[in-house]
Amino acid sequence: MLEIKALHQSFGEVDVLRDVTFTVNEGEFVAILGPSGSGKSTLFQLIGGILAPKSGAILLHQRPINGEKGHMSYMPQQASLLPWRTVLQNVVLGQEIQGKANKEEAKQWLARVGLASFEEAYPIELSGGMKQRVTFIRALLSDRELLCLDEPFSALDEFTRLEMQTWLLSVWEKHRRSVLFVTHSIEEAIYLADKIVVLTKRPATVKQVINVPFARPRQEALLATTEFIALKQQLFTLIKEEKA
Amino acid sequence: MKLWQRGGAATLFLLALFILWEVIVRWQEIPMWLLPAPSAIVTEGFQSLPDFIPHILATIELTLVGLCIGASIGFIIALMLHRLPIVNRMIYPLLILSQNVPTIVLAPLLIIWFGFGLLPKLIIISLVCFFPIVVATMDGLKNTDPALKHYMQMMGATKGQTFWKLELPYALPSLFSGLKIAATYSVMGAVISEWLGAKKGIGVFMTYAQSSFRIDRVFVAIFTIMLLSMALFAVIQLLERTLVKGRAKEV
């Protein structure tokens, strides 16, 4: 569905991305794993159309979308909810930007994921985890094929993070969308994704693409299995090569 | 509860000051035309109320019209300066300069140019109250949370959408801060403009009182001006509380 082909990007003299190529299939969960400052955010800005690549192509259903905005739905690292809007009003913001807000659909979604009682709450009244739930629902509701999640749980504490990962899986496994998930946590990438794209350090290029063989639906117990730990070890070695 | 206590403390202190004033005036037998006692001012206030009310109403009307015009101009200027950086660099220093010209000096000039009608008065009030609005609104717009802006960008929001859905509501609390300052200035501006020639208004009442050495009436006028400023301030604060949502509750 989404194809990234030989993407090049540089800022002045500094090369940030070099020959980045990978694909996201229909309904596939793809994690991008790489060291900090490896140009993961730049990649999202290119897909979001805020930047135009120096060379290479971004194809959505075989159609180039280089520098075109509005093809992806976005969930940032910080919750970024508008403080003067209630949860319900915040959740429809993405739809508003596209054109028409559908409050009924939004209400159904909030009920489905157990947030119905927070409809009229303001963001200031929510915990960090709750805010990210709302942000994820907002991203799901904006009716775009591609969901880009930019380290969405990195600001949360360890306990909340695992809870959120499991929650995200449970929602996503029932309502499959194509997801591109940037993270620097190996465990998170394995637990959530179908496919992991490992990036090198700057200038970033694709070091390896690893398929995650675990069946869905996945449960937290997976984290303790030998297969999981072996894969984690393999990825750890890959990343370590980059640090050296 | 806390607010009530704090308000109560301020009231008590004010009351103590008035009592001290009353005692000193009586004890030292200060003549009425130099400094009247608070009790004399209150008595005079009630006695002259029927004559005074039309003046108060005239000033309220002038203040509100002037404030609305000044605030609107300030808001429009802030939007222009925010959207057009070149205009900002050109005009902003001039705006600051304009605030260095004392109103009292400017007022006679305005009267020479525009006569004794409503226009020069409204210009004076607008001049004193547009600036706080410009500064506050611009600050509010400029300080929009970059994380929220980034989200709007990534979602492909247009400039207009970003402004109406994010920047303007984000700047609202700042705008209200500016409005509160402007409101207190506007009452002062109105009274100054009335000194320069009007048929009605607190400023006119004050001028008459002064020229006939009715210092008690001057004080009545001063206290009325203070009360008016406070009332206007309170109205704007009330408006703010109903319009600005989801922010941390102030004490």
Short mmCIF file of C-alpha atoms in Angstrom, two decimals, chain B residues 43-161:
data_model
loop_
_atom_site.label_atom_id
_atom_site.label_comp_id
_atom_site.label_asym_id
_atom_site.label_seq_id
_atom_site.Cartn_x
_atom_site.Cartn_y
_atom_site.Cartn_z
CA THR B 43 -22.30 62.24 52.67
CA GLU B 44 -21.53 64.46 49.70
CA GLY B 45 -21.63 61.45 47.44
CA PHE B 46 -25.20 60.64 48.47
CA GLN B 47 -26.30 64.28 48.33
CA SER B 48 -24.98 64.97 44.85
CA LEU B 49 -25.95 61.57 43.45
CA PRO B 50 -29.04 62.76 41.51
CA ASP B 51 -26.93 65.42 39.75
CA PHE B 52 -24.00 63.08 39.35
CA ILE B 53 -25.74 60.09 37.76
CA PRO B 54 -26.11 61.59 34.25
CA HIS B 55 -22.39 62.37 34.32
CA ILE B 56 -21.55 58.80 35.34
CA LEU B 57 -23.74 57.35 32.61
CA ALA B 58 -22.11 59.59 30.01
CA THR B 59 -18.66 58.41 31.06
CA ILE B 60 -19.70 54.74 31.07
CA GLU B 61 -21.04 55.08 27.55
CA LEU B 62 -17.92 56.86 26.34
CA THR B 63 -15.66 54.31 28.03
CA LEU B 64 -17.43 51.28 26.58
CA VAL B 65 -17.56 52.65 23.04
CA GLY B 66 -13.93 53.72 23.24
CA LEU B 67 -12.82 50.39 24.69
CA CYS B 68 -14.63 48.45 21.99
CA ILE B 69 -13.05 50.53 19.24
CA GLY B 70 -9.60 50.45 20.84
CA ALA B 71 -9.73 46.72 21.52
CA SER B 72 -10.91 45.93 17.99
CA ILE B 73 -8.15 48.06 16.47
CA GLY B 74 -5.59 46.45 18.77
CA PHE B 75 -6.81 42.96 17.84
CA ILE B 76 -6.68 43.66 14.11
CA ILE B 77 -3.20 45.19 14.38
CA ALA B 78 -2.00 42.14 16.37
CA LEU B 79 -3.33 39.76 13.69
CA MET B 80 -1.65 41.80 10.95
CA LEU B 81 1.66 41.93 12.75
CA HIS B 82 1.45 38.20 13.47
CA ARG B 83 0.71 37.16 9.90
CA LEU B 84 3.00 39.62 8.11
CA PRO B 85 6.51 39.67 9.59
CA ILE B 86 7.62 42.51 7.29
CA VAL B 87 4.83 44.76 8.54
CA ASN B 88 5.79 43.71 12.05
CA ARG B 89 9.36 44.93 11.63
CA MET B 90 8.16 48.16 10.05
CA ILE B 91 5.35 49.10 12.41
CA TYR B 92 6.10 47.58 15.81
CA PRO B 93 8.81 50.13 16.80
CA LEU B 94 6.43 52.93 15.81
CA LEU B 95 3.73 51.44 18.03
CA ILE B 96 6.08 51.47 21.01
CA LEU B 97 7.02 55.05 20.16
CA SER B 98 3.34 56.00 20.09
CA GLN B 99 3.07 54.91 23.71
CA ASN B 100 5.79 57.35 24.73
CA VAL B 101 3.70 60.36 23.78
CA PRO B 102 1.77 61.44 26.89
CA THR B 103 -1.96 61.49 26.31
CA ILE B 104 -2.29 64.83 28.10
CA VAL B 105 0.00 66.42 25.51
CA LEU B 106 -1.72 64.78 22.59
CA ALA B 107 -5.24 65.63 23.64
CA PRO B 108 -5.15 69.42 22.94
CA LEU B 109 -3.76 68.68 19.48
CA LEU B 110 -6.58 66.27 18.76
CA ILE B 111 -9.09 68.91 19.84
CA ILE B 112 -7.54 71.46 17.50
CA TRP B 113 -7.79 68.97 14.64
CA PHE B 114 -11.13 67.34 15.35
CA GLY B 115 -13.05 69.83 17.50
CA PHE B 116 -14.91 69.16 20.72
CA GLY B 117 -17.11 66.34 19.44
CA LEU B 118 -17.06 62.63 20.10
CA LEU B 119 -14.29 61.80 17.64
CA PRO B 120 -11.24 63.22 19.48
CA LYS B 121 -12.43 61.60 22.72
CA LEU B 122 -12.76 58.19 21.11
CA ILE B 123 -9.33 58.62 19.54
CA ILE B 124 -7.81 59.34 22.95
CA ILE B 125 -9.43 56.28 24.56
CA SER B 126 -8.49 54.05 21.65
CA LEU B 127 -4.92 55.30 21.83
CA VAL B 128 -4.55 54.38 25.49
CA CYS B 129 -6.17 50.96 25.22
CA PHE B 130 -5.12 49.43 21.90
CA PHE B 131 -1.50 48.86 22.88
CA PRO B 132 -1.93 46.35 25.74
CA ILE B 133 -4.21 44.34 23.47
CA VAL B 134 -1.66 44.33 20.63
CA VAL B 135 1.18 43.17 22.88
CA ALA B 136 -0.86 40.55 24.74
CA THR B 137 -2.52 39.09 21.64
CA MET B 138 0.75 38.92 19.73
CA ASP B 139 2.45 37.18 22.64
CA GLY B 140 -0.40 34.70 22.89
CA LEU B 141 -0.31 33.91 19.18
CA LYS B 142 3.47 33.63 19.15
CA ASN B 143 3.61 31.27 22.12
CA THR B 144 1.28 28.65 20.68
CA ASP B 145 2.49 25.24 21.88
CA PRO B 146 4.89 23.96 19.18
CA ALA B 147 3.80 20.36 19.80
CA LEU B 148 0.20 21.28 18.95
CA LYS B 149 1.33 23.23 15.89
CA HIS B 150 3.39 20.23 14.78
CA TYR B 151 0.33 17.98 15.04
CA MET B 152 -1.77 20.37 12.95
CA GLN B 153 0.98 20.46 10.33
CA MET B 154 1.41 16.71 10.19
CA MET B 155 -2.34 16.28 9.76
CA GLY B 156 -2.15 18.60 6.77
CA ALA B 157 -4.18 21.44 8.29
CA THR B 158 -4.37 24.63 6.22
CA LYS B 159 -3.09 27.95 7.58
CA GLY B 160 -6.66 29.06 8.19
CA GLN B 161 -7.54 25.89 10.10
#
